[in-house]
Tab-separated table of N, CA and C in Angstrom:
chain	number	residue	atom	x	y	z
K	286	MET	N	152.735	19.211	69.471
K	286	MET	CA	152.448	20.716	69.887
K	286	MET	C	154.003	20.927	70.589
K	287	SER	N	154.341	21.894	69.569
K	287	SER	CA	156.218	22.076	70.978
K	287	SER	C	155.900	22.370	72.340
K	288	GLU	N	156.983	22.491	72.449
K	288	GLU	CA	157.472	23.162	74.267
K	288	GLU	C	156.369	24.651	74.569
K	289	LYS	N	156.295	25.322	73.589
K	289	LYS	CA	155.563	26.623	73.431
K	289	LYS	C	153.988	26.490	73.286
K	290	ALA	N	153.331	24.934	73.316
K	290	ALA	CA	152.151	24.753	73.574
K	290	ALA	C	151.719	25.652	74.862
K	291	ILE	N	150.747	25.582	74.835
K	291	ILE	CA	149.350	26.102	76.396
K	291	ILE	C	148.401	25.662	76.466
K	292	ASN	N	147.711	25.838	77.483
K	292	ASN	CA	146.407	25.456	77.540
K	292	ASN	C	145.049	26.398	76.468
K	293	THR	N	144.431	25.236	76.778
K	293	THR	CA	142.640	26.047	76.202
K	293	THR	C	142.557	27.268	76.397
K	294	ALA	N	142.240	27.881	77.615
K	294	ALA	CA	141.693	29.198	78.286
K	294	ALA	C	142.995	30.102	77.644
K	295	ASP	N	144.416	29.915	77.244
K	295	ASP	CA	145.347	30.078	77.139
K	295	ASP	C	144.971	30.944	75.629
K	296	ASN	N	144.892	29.896	74.663
K	296	ASN	CA	144.919	30.052	73.315
K	296	ASN	C	143.810	30.886	73.003
K	297	LYS	N	142.487	30.612	73.980
K	297	LYS	CA	141.539	31.795	73.647
K	297	LYS	C	142.097	33.052	73.666
K	298	LEU	N	142.690	33.274	74.796
K	298	LEU	CA	143.291	34.270	75.597
K	298	LEU	C	144.532	35.174	74.608
K	299	ALA	N	145.405	34.522	73.875
K	299	ALA	CA	146.372	34.396	72.665
K	299	ALA	C	145.294	34.836	71.592
K	300	ILE	N	144.038	34.048	70.869
K	300	ILE	CA	143.681	34.421	69.800
K	300	ILE	C	142.980	36.391	69.995
K	301	LEU	N	142.777	36.036	71.107
K	301	LEU	CA	142.269	37.842	71.808
K	301	LEU	C	143.022	38.560	71.523
K	302	TYR	N	143.697	38.168	72.107
K	302	TYR	CA	145.129	39.255	72.003
K	302	TYR	C	145.453	39.882	70.606
K	303	TYR	N	145.968	38.889	69.653
K	303	TYR	CA	146.539	38.574	67.961
K	303	TYR	C	145.452	39.332	67.552
K	304	VAL	N	144.022	39.094	67.990
K	304	VAL	CA	142.764	39.966	67.032
K	304	VAL	C	142.636	41.832	67.589
K	305	HIS	N	143.201	41.770	68.583
K	305	HIS	CA	142.721	43.144	69.476
K	305	HIS	C	143.934	43.840	69.072
K	306	SER	N	145.865	43.439	68.549
K	306	SER	CA	146.698	43.914	68.157
K	306	SER	C	147.246	44.398	66.983
K	307	LEU	N	146.250	43.863	66.599
K	307	LEU	CA	146.126	43.787	64.772
K	307	LEU	C	145.413	44.953	64.860
K	308	ASP	N	144.659	44.803	65.520
K	308	ASP	CA	143.101	46.529	65.590
K	308	ASP	C	142.399	46.182	63.857
K	309	ILE	N	142.389	45.671	63.432
K	309	ILE	CA	141.388	45.265	61.879
K	309	ILE	C	140.637	44.246	62.047
K	310	PRO	N	139.327	44.472	61.320
K	310	PRO	CA	139.302	42.756	61.185
K	310	PRO	C	140.123	41.586	60.667
K	311	LEU	N	140.142	40.717	60.648
K	311	LEU	CA	140.937	39.705	60.147
K	311	LEU	C	140.748	38.463	59.255
K	312	THR	N	140.796	37.732	58.249
K	312	THR	CA	139.762	36.917	57.958
K	312	THR	C	140.578	35.977	58.325
K	313	ASN	N	140.136	34.823	58.410
K	313	ASN	CA	140.109	33.292	59.342
K	313	ASN	C	141.971	32.840	58.633
K	314	THR	N	142.219	33.146	57.495
K	314	THR	CA	143.587	32.931	56.734
K	314	THR	C	144.206	33.845	57.706
K	315	GLN	N	144.206	34.794	57.821
K	315	GLN	CA	145.026	35.918	58.412
K	315	GLN	C	145.198	35.579	59.759
K	316	VAL	N	143.709	35.086	60.672
K	316	VAL	CA	144.251	34.288	62.076
K	316	VAL	C	145.068	33.169	62.169
K	317	THR	N	144.643	32.384	61.562
K	317	THR	CA	144.889	30.854	60.741
K	317	THR	C	146.720	31.068	60.905
K	318	GLN	N	146.698	32.313	59.853
K	318	GLN	CA	148.184	31.763	59.234
K	318	GLN	C	149.666	32.043	60.470
K	319	PHE	N	149.233	33.069	61.257
K	319	PHE	CA	150.652	32.962	62.461
K	319	PHE	C	150.130	31.951	63.772
K	320	PHE	N	149.060	31.713	63.941
K	320	PHE	CA	149.339	30.456	65.010
K	320	PHE	C	149.746	29.317	64.384
K	321	LEU	N	149.816	29.198	63.079
K	321	LEU	CA	150.110	27.565	62.487
K	321	LEU	C	151.439	27.797	62.422
K	322	GLU	N	152.674	28.813	62.226
K	322	GLU	CA	153.352	29.712	61.408
K	322	GLU	C	154.427	28.984	62.622
K	323	ASN	N	154.144	29.752	63.793
K	323	ASN	CA	154.923	29.645	64.984
K	323	ASN	C	154.096	28.689	65.810
K	324	ASP	N	153.941	27.364	65.347
K	324	ASP	CA	153.515	25.947	65.888
K	324	ASP	C	152.834	26.442	67.254
K	325	ILE	N	151.833	27.227	67.716
K	325	ILE	CA	151.105	27.514	68.744
K	325	ILE	C	149.579	26.702	68.848
K	326	MET	N	149.278	25.938	68.095
K	326	MET	CA	148.158	25.350	67.960
K	326	MET	C	147.612	24.815	66.542
K	327	ASN	N	147.096	23.398	66.791
K	327	ASN	CA	147.262	23.207	65.333
K	327	ASN	C	146.212	23.474	64.496
K	328	TYR	N	145.487	23.505	63.862
K	328	TYR	CA	144.115	23.431	62.407
K	328	TYR	C	142.738	24.073	63.188
K	329	PHE	N	142.517	22.716	63.615
K	329	PHE	CA	141.633	22.204	63.586
K	329	PHE	C	140.884	22.618	65.589
K	330	ASP	N	142.010	22.936	65.951
K	330	ASP	CA	142.024	23.245	67.983
K	330	ASP	C	141.693	24.777	67.214
K	331	LEU	N	142.591	25.568	66.440
K	331	LEU	CA	142.422	26.887	66.336
K	331	LEU	C	141.118	27.130	65.900
K	332	GLN	N	140.485	26.903	64.800
K	332	GLN	CA	139.027	26.896	64.561
K	332	GLN	C	138.091	26.359	64.978
K	333	GLN	N	138.034	25.518	66.615
K	333	GLN	CA	137.458	25.153	67.769
K	333	GLN	C	137.000	26.333	68.204
K	334	LEU	N	138.355	27.090	68.766
K	334	LEU	CA	138.578	28.502	69.756
K	334	LEU	C	137.342	28.825	69.296
K	335	LEU	N	137.862	29.610	68.465
K	335	LEU	CA	137.742	30.552	66.944
K	335	LEU	C	136.145	30.441	66.880
K	336	GLY	N	135.290	29.469	66.599
K	336	GLY	CA	133.971	29.189	67.094
K	336	GLY	C	133.096	29.482	68.128
K	337	GLN	N	133.836	29.195	69.404
K	337	GLN	CA	134.016	29.125	70.836
K	337	GLN	C	133.953	31.172	71.258
K	338	LEU	N	134.991	31.647	70.496
K	338	LEU	CA	135.009	33.167	70.651
K	338	LEU	C	133.449	33.874	70.511
K	339	VAL	N	132.837	32.937	68.774
K	339	VAL	CA	132.115	33.773	68.681
K	339	VAL	C	130.676	33.521	69.451
K	340	SER	N	130.701	32.457	69.770
K	340	SER	CA	129.581	31.909	70.374
K	340	SER	C	129.422	33.307	71.534
K	341	SER	N	130.826	32.857	72.151
K	341	SER	CA	130.226	33.662	73.318
K	341	SER	C	130.336	34.978	73.661
K	342	ASP	N	130.868	34.986	72.353
K	342	ASP	CA	130.256	37.150	72.274
K	342	ASP	C	131.861	37.374	72.377
K	343	HIS	N	132.982	37.163	72.483
K	343	HIS	CA	134.307	37.773	72.867
K	343	HIS	C	134.910	38.138	71.368
K	344	LEU	N	134.341	37.758	70.256
K	344	LEU	CA	134.695	38.034	68.710
K	344	LEU	C	133.725	38.214	67.538
K	345	THR	N	133.599	38.757	67.082
K	345	THR	CA	132.073	39.002	66.463
K	345	THR	C	132.947	38.186	64.787
K	346	CYS	N	132.196	37.931	63.288
K	346	CYS	CA	132.194	36.869	62.585
K	346	CYS	C	131.748	37.630	61.696
K	347	LEU	N	131.507	38.015	60.746
K	347	LEU	CA	131.410	39.054	59.754
K	347	LEU	C	131.299	38.069	58.793
K	348	GLU	N	130.042	37.218	57.744
K	348	GLU	CA	130.230	36.666	56.963
K	348	GLU	C	130.521	37.388	56.000
K	349	THR	N	131.091	37.301	54.443
K	349	THR	CA	131.201	37.877	53.146
K	349	THR	C	131.243	37.277	52.480
K	350	GLY	N	130.413	36.809	52.030
K	350	GLY	CA	130.614	36.051	50.288
K	350	GLY	C	131.550	34.637	50.743
K	351	HIS	N	132.468	34.666	50.325
K	351	HIS	CA	133.956	33.629	50.215
K	351	HIS	C	134.701	34.174	51.492
K	352	LYS	N	134.503	35.105	52.592
K	352	LYS	CA	135.134	35.582	53.436
K	352	LYS	C	134.644	35.553	55.218
K	353	SER	N	135.392	34.961	55.468
K	353	SER	CA	135.445	35.639	57.224
K	353	SER	C	135.888	36.451	57.895
K	354	PHE	N	135.059	37.628	58.605
K	354	PHE	CA	136.115	38.768	58.669
K	354	PHE	C	136.045	38.936	60.894
K	355	TYR	N	136.883	39.041	61.139
K	355	TYR	CA	136.801	38.186	62.850
K	355	TYR	C	137.198	39.684	63.457
K	356	SER	N	136.225	40.227	64.334
K	356	SER	CA	136.739	41.840	65.238
K	356	SER	C	136.706	41.138	66.813
K	357	ILE	N	137.084	41.709	67.556
K	357	ILE	CA	137.421	41.632	68.858
K	357	ILE	C	136.203	42.835	69.626
K	358	THR	N	134.863	41.641	70.026
K	358	THR	CA	134.179	42.239	70.909
K	358	THR	C	135.113	43.668	72.011
K	359	GLU	N	133.509	44.697	72.639
K	359	GLU	CA	134.332	44.876	74.058
K	359	GLU	C	134.418	43.902	75.368
K	360	LYS	N	132.925	42.650	74.970
K	360	LYS	CA	133.721	41.395	75.837
K	360	LYS	C	134.803	41.230	75.627
K	361	GLY	N	134.663	40.880	74.610
K	361	GLY	CA	136.448	40.068	74.580
K	361	GLY	C	137.346	40.757	75.094
K	362	ARG	N	137.340	42.090	74.772
K	362	ARG	CA	138.772	43.673	75.245
K	362	ARG	C	138.422	43.488	76.895
K	363	LYS	N	137.608	43.140	77.341
K	363	LYS	CA	137.941	42.923	79.183
K	363	LYS	C	138.170	41.575	79.694
K	364	THR	N	137.883	40.877	79.143
K	364	THR	CA	138.417	39.952	79.056
K	364	THR	C	139.955	40.017	79.224
K	365	LEU	N	139.961	40.007	77.844
K	365	LEU	CA	141.580	40.188	77.848
K	365	LEU	C	142.293	41.344	78.732
K	366	HIS	N	141.514	42.407	79.188
K	366	HIS	CA	142.098	43.443	80.176
K	366	HIS	C	142.558	42.351	81.085
K	367	LEU	N	141.378	41.828	82.054
K	367	LEU	CA	141.566	41.189	83.177
K	367	LEU	C	142.580	39.575	83.513
K	368	PHE	N	142.823	39.235	82.071
K	368	PHE	CA	144.088	38.176	82.037
K	368	PHE	C	144.930	38.035	81.200
K	369	LEU	N	145.344	39.399	80.920
K	369	LEU	CA	146.805	39.456	79.887
K	369	LEU	C	147.798	38.847	79.992
K	370	ASP	N	147.765	38.910	81.954
K	370	ASP	CA	149.271	38.119	81.823
K	370	ASP	C	149.186	36.860	82.083
K	371	HIS	N	147.873	36.263	81.740
K	371	HIS	CA	148.139	34.785	82.086
K	371	HIS	C	148.978	34.537	80.095
K	372	ILE	N	148.981	34.739	79.518
K	372	ILE	CA	149.862	35.163	78.278
K	372	ILE	C	151.239	35.367	78.362
K	373	PRO	N	152.068	34.110	78.129
K	373	PRO	CA	153.058	34.282	78.121
K	373	PRO	C	154.474	35.261	77.743
K	374	LYS	N	155.043	35.985	77.732
K	374	LYS	CA	155.130	37.359	77.417
K	374	LYS	C	156.049	36.757	75.761
K	375	TRP	N	156.710	35.931	75.507
K	375	TRP	CA	157.207	35.506	74.773
K	375	TRP	C	155.963	34.891	73.004
K	376	LEU	N	154.889	34.894	73.704
K	376	LEU	CA	153.914	35.004	72.667
K	376	LEU	C	152.991	36.262	72.652
K	377	ARG	N	153.397	36.859	73.714
K	377	ARG	CA	152.879	38.409	73.052
K	377	ARG	C	153.657	38.952	72.653
K	378	HIS	N	155.154	39.299	72.567
K	378	HIS	CA	156.142	40.026	72.410
K	378	HIS	C	155.647	39.394	70.577
K	379	ALA	N	155.909	38.166	70.333
K	379	ALA	CA	155.984	37.164	68.815
K	379	ALA	C	154.426	37.965	68.327
K	380	ILE	N	153.026	38.351	69.099
K	380	ILE	CA	152.257	38.445	68.546
K	380	ILE	C	152.520	40.079	67.232
K	381	ASN	N	153.224	40.810	69.051
K	381	ASN	CA	153.557	42.438	68.911
K	381	ASN	C	153.812	42.825	66.949
K	382	VAL	N	154.953	41.272	67.167
K	382	VAL	CA	156.366	41.759	65.971
K	382	VAL	C	155.194	41.213	64.622
K	383	TYR	N	154.498	40.168	64.854
K	383	TYR	CA	154.099	39.718	64.060
K	383	TYR	C	152.912	40.797	63.341
K	384	ALA	N	152.184	41.900	64.328
K	384	ALA	CA	151.493	42.977	63.812
K	384	ALA	C	151.520	43.964	63.461
K	385	THR	N	152.784	44.484	64.166
K	385	THR	CA	153.667	45.765	63.242
K	385	THR	C	153.767	44.733	61.974
K	386	GLN	N	154.462	44.272	62.094
K	386	GLN	CA	154.733	43.588	60.478
K	386	GLN	C	154.214	42.841	59.097
K	387	ASN	N	152.852	43.209	59.687
K	387	ASN	CA	151.486	42.293	58.578
K	387	ASN	C	150.703	43.730	58.983
K	388	ARG	N	150.504	44.418	59.853
K	388	ARG	CA	148.329	45.124	59.759
K	388	ARG	C	148.690	45.919	58.489
K	389	HIS	N	149.248	46.808	57.717
K	389	HIS	CA	149.385	47.236	56.600
K	389	HIS	C	149.342	46.325	55.315
K	390	ARG	N	149.515	45.131	55.008
K	390	ARG	CA	149.318	44.524	54.399
K	390	ARG	C	148.165	43.731	54.545
K	391	PHE	N	148.052	43.237	55.994
K	391	PHE	CA	146.821	42.745	56.001
K	391	PHE	C	145.644	44.033	55.193
K	392	LYS	N	145.667	45.286	56.358
K	392	LYS	CA	144.797	46.151	55.751
K	392	LYS	C	144.543	46.233	54.369
K	393	ARG	N	145.376	46.751	53.798
K	393	ARG	CA	145.245	46.542	52.290
K	393	ARG	C	144.131	45.527	51.511
K	394	GLU	N	144.862	43.934	52.096
K	394	GLU	CA	143.986	43.089	51.332
K	394	GLU	C	142.758	42.963	51.122
K	395	ASN	N	142.194	43.363	52.820
K	395	ASN	CA	140.860	43.502	53.314
K	395	ASN	C	140.039	44.386	52.703
K	396	GLN	N	140.680	45.734	51.570
K	396	GLN	CA	140.247	46.185	51.233
K	396	GLN	C	139.489	46.729	49.757
K	397	ILE	N	139.802	45.490	49.621
K	397	ILE	CA	139.623	44.797	48.483
K	397	ILE	C	138.733	43.376	49.055
K	398	THR	N	137.189	43.683	48.333
K	398	THR	CA	136.554	42.278	48.594
K	398	THR	C	135.097	42.317	47.727
K	399	ALA	N	135.240	40.801	47.479
K	399	ALA	CA	134.361	40.752	46.484
K	399	ALA	C	133.016	39.503	47.168
K	400	GLU	N	132.023	39.175	46.952
K	400	GLU	CA	130.860	38.860	47.349
K	400	GLU	C	129.841	38.350	46.232
K	401	TYR	N	129.143	37.205	46.386
K	401	TYR	CA	127.734	37.172	45.804
K	401	TYR	C	126.367	36.943	46.294
K	402	LYS	N	125.119	36.728	45.864
K	402	LYS	CA	124.351	36.567	46.672
K	402	LYS	C	123.650	36.169	45.481
K	403	ARG	N	122.211	35.080	46.017
K	403	ARG	CA	121.409	34.090	44.662
K	403	ARG	C	120.354	35.453	45.051
K	404	VAL	N	120.097	35.825	44.089
K	404	VAL	CA	118.742	36.342	44.039
K	404	VAL	C	117.589	35.558	43.216
K	405	SER	N	117.693	34.694	42.241
K	405	SER	CA	116.390	34.258	42.145
K	405	SER	C	116.944	32.643	41.618
K	406	SER	N	116.165	31.804	40.891
K	406	SER	CA	117.015	31.010	40.288
K	406	SER	C	117.517	30.555	39.071
K	407	LYS	N	117.646	31.397	38.206
K	407	LYS	CA	118.096	32.137	37.311
K	407	LYS	C	119.390	33.275	38.028
K	408	GLU	N	119.859	33.868	38.786
K	408	GLU	CA	120.467	35.628	38.475
K	408	GLU	C	121.079	35.049	39.848
K	409	TYR	N	122.588	35.470	39.761
K	409	TYR	CA	123.655	35.734	40.942
K	409	TYR	C	124.257	37.020	41.053
K	410	GLN	N	124.118	37.824	41.995
K	410	GLN	CA	124.303	39.097	42.407
K	410	GLN	C	125.921	39.318	42.539
K	411	VAL	N	126.328	39.612	42.301
K	411	VAL	CA	128.078	39.708	42.859
K	411	VAL	C	127.994	41.136	43.054
K	412	ILE	N	128.857	41.373	43.941
K	412	ILE	CA	129.032	42.776	44.543
K	412	ILE	C	130.629	42.828	44.866
K	413	CYS	N	131.146	44.154	43.837
K	413	CYS	CA	133.044	44.242	43.840
K	413	CYS	C	132.658	45.417	44.865
K	414	ARG	N	133.602	45.325	45.231
K	414	ARG	CA	134.417	46.660	46.136
K	414	ARG	C	135.693	47.078	46.642
K	415	VAL	N	136.254	47.938	46.458
K	415	VAL	CA	138.033	48.511	47.049
K	415	VAL	C	137.004	49.497	47.725
K	416	MET	N	138.065	49.883	48.892
K	416	MET	CA	137.733	50.601	49.605
K	416	MET	C	139.397	51.568	49.931
K	417	GLU	N	139.903	52.523	50.576
K	417	GLU	CA	140.684	52.803	50.789
K	417	GLU	C	140.315	53.975	51.667
K	418	ASN	N	141.165	53.689	52.894
K	418	ASN	CA	140.967	54.399	54.329
K	418	ASN	C	139.106	54.805	54.610
K	419	ASP	N	138.890	54.132	54.567
K	419	ASP	CA	136.993	53.502	55.220
K	419	ASP	C	136.208	54.546	53.313
K	420	ILE	N	136.505	54.697	52.627
K	420	ILE	CA	136.201	55.249	51.727
K	420	ILE	C	136.038	54.680	50.671
K	421	VAL	N	135.017	54.444	49.841
K	421	VAL	CA	133.981	53.095	49.031
K	421	VAL	C	134.796	53.907	47.861
K	422	LEU	N	135.826	53.612	46.952
K	422	LEU	CA	136.385	53.621	45.367
K	422	LEU	C	135.973	53.357	44.519
K	423	ILE	N	134.994	51.934	44.780
K	423	ILE	CA	134.151	51.610	43.909
K	423	ILE	C	133.157	50.422	44.588
K	424	ASP	N	131.657	50.810	44.145
K	424	ASP	CA	131.306	49.217	44.417
K	424	ASP	C	130.906	48.794	42.794
K	425	LEU	N	130.949	47.506	42.803
K	425	LEU	CA	131.015	47.638	41.800
K	425	LEU	C	130.064	46.541	41.259
K	426	ARG	N	128.407	46.208	41.099
K	426	ARG	CA	127.039	45.269	41.200
K	426	ARG	C	127.473	44.406	39.445
K	427	LEU	N	127.095	43.290	39.217
K	427	LEU	CA	127.285	42.509	38.246
K	427	LEU	C	125.805	41.030	38.860
K	428	SER	N	125.303	41.089	37.528
K	428	SER	CA	124.732	39.829	37.620
K	428	SER	C	124.330	39.340	36.569
K	429	VAL	N	124.924	37.733	37.154
K	429	VAL	CA	125.313	36.611	36.242
K	429	VAL	C	124.193	35.479	36.776
K	430	THR	N	124.247	34.678	35.957
K	430	THR	CA	123.208	33.833	35.847
K	430	THR	C	123.671	32.425	35.971
K	431	ASP	N	124.602	31.943	36.702
K	431	ASP	CA	125.224	31.141	37.302
K	431	ASP	C	126.245	31.348	38.690
K	432	ARG	N	126.213	30.265	39.865
K	432	ARG	CA	127.235	30.034	40.360
K	432	ARG	C	128.569	30.447	40.599
K	433	LYS	N	129.193	29.414	39.448
K	433	LYS	CA	130.198	28.756	39.149
K	433	LYS	C	130.266	30.620	38.620
K	434	GLN	N	130.006	31.404	37.778
K	434	GLN	CA	130.301	32.364	37.730
K	434	GLN	C	130.671	33.918	38.505
K	435	ALA	N	129.739	33.904	39.483
K	435	ALA	CA	130.328	34.177	40.690
K	435	ALA	C	130.544	34.295	41.057
K	436	ARG	N	131.046	32.798	41.130
K	436	ARG	CA	132.872	33.068	42.140
K	436	ARG	C	133.965	32.965	41.403
K	437	ILE	N	133.988	33.042	40.432
K	437	ILE	CA	135.206	33.071	39.611
K	437	ILE	C	135.367	34.373	39.311
K	438	ILE	N	134.243	35.175	39.404
K	438	ILE	CA	134.334	37.076	39.301
K	438	ILE	C	135.016	37.441	40.261
K	439	CYS	N	134.321	37.313	41.718
K	439	CYS	CA	134.866	37.195	43.092
K	439	CYS	C	136.093	36.805	42.735
K	440	ASN	N	136.863	35.285	42.948
K	440	ASN	CA	137.820	35.364	42.750
K	440	ASN	C	138.871	35.904	41.904
K	441	ASN	N	138.760	36.664	40.699
K	441	ASN	CA	139.342	37.154	39.774
K	441	ASN	C	139.433	39.206	40.169
K	442	TRP	N	138.584	39.001	41.050
K	442	TRP	CA	138.337	40.689	41.858
K	442	TRP	C	139.668	40.682	42.969
K	443	ASP	N	140.205	39.844	43.624
K	443	ASP	CA	141.144	40.292	44.154
K	443	ASP	C	142.239	40.540	43.465
K	444	THR	N	142.755	39.952	42.676
K	444	THR	CA	143.648	40.341	41.580
K	444	THR	C	143.746	41.584	40.561
K	445	LYS	N	142.535	41.629	40.429
K	445	LYS	CA	142.479	42.568	39.104
K	445	LYS	C	141.792	44.299	39.310
K	446	ALA	N	141.237	44.174	41.196
K	446	ALA	CA	140.836	45.078	41.155
K	446	ALA	C	141.613	45.976	41.027
K	447	PRO	N	142.544	47.079	40.970
K	447	PRO	CA	143.122	47.811	40.907
K	447	PRO	C	143.320	48.627	39.612
K	448	GLU	N	143.582	47.224	38.619
K	448	GLU	CA	143.288	47.470	37.556
K	448	GLU	C	142.254	47.836	37.085
K	449	ILE	N	141.108	47.265	36.939
K	449	ILE	CA	140.173	47.625	36.614
K	449	ILE	C	139.570	48.962	36.947
K	450	TYR	N	139.955	49.035	38.017
K	450	TYR	CA	139.713	50.680	39.404
K	450	TYR	C	140.128	52.099	38.052
K	451	LYS	N	141.438	51.391	37.661
K	451	LYS	CA	142.110	52.413	37.317
K	451	LYS	C	141.692	52.707	35.402
K	452	PHE	N	141.113	51.809	35.114
K	452	PHE	CA	140.822	51.290	34.084
K	452	PHE	C	139.415	52.611	33.640
K	453	ILE	N	138.540	52.213	34.415
K	453	ILE	CA	137.403	52.797	34.833
K	453	ILE	C	137.540	53.973	35.020
K	454	VAL	N	137.956	54.883	35.802
K	454	VAL	CA	138.440	55.856	35.714
K	454	VAL	C	139.132	56.756	34.917
K	455	GLN	N	140.114	56.060	34.168
K	455	GLN	CA	141.387	56.781	32.991
K	455	GLN	C	140.106	56.976	31.900
K	456	GLN	N	139.120	55.565	31.876
K	456	GLN	CA	137.813	56.256	30.603
K	456	GLN	C	136.983	56.969	31.029
K	457	LEU	N	136.054	57.352	32.272
K	457	LEU	CA	135.601	58.146	32.570
K	457	LEU	C	135.992	59.590	32.713
K	458	THR	N	137.368	59.756	32.779
K	458	THR	CA	137.542	60.764	33.012
K	458	THR	C	138.685	61.555	32.072
K	459	VAL	N	138.449	61.080	30.135
K	459	VAL	CA	138.797	62.030	29.426
K	459	VAL	C	137.551	62.328	28.310
């Protein structure tokens, strides 16, 4: 690691500060990207620390199909408040700048979700959703016969949801 490397406890605080600063549920990728791009910690250490923060109730992790969303808990906020000075100023500044630049994009990315669950041996239910400002614009549920098809739908929903939503609204309002 670079000269910017800091110890494990401070790394946990940095993760809490990052999640708190963005102030929205974040995917694992959205958390990982910042810490790897800035050479603050390696991928494996970061994943281990995220797991520890969830286990200790400093973060929550909501699993939704193929994505996990991290949010800070009240315990995490209190811990962060008590030990905020342990996070180097350069790192707090870097996180604040990154949060300002990426919050809107992350929020937009997280408003389009898709997940699937097995209903029976021959059926999977796919739940595709688009939200805007905490309002559900579309909640589409499909039944498919196999897991592969369910995964393909989930993966395609991320890029095709706006187009599909627009099409449905246009077709139903003529």
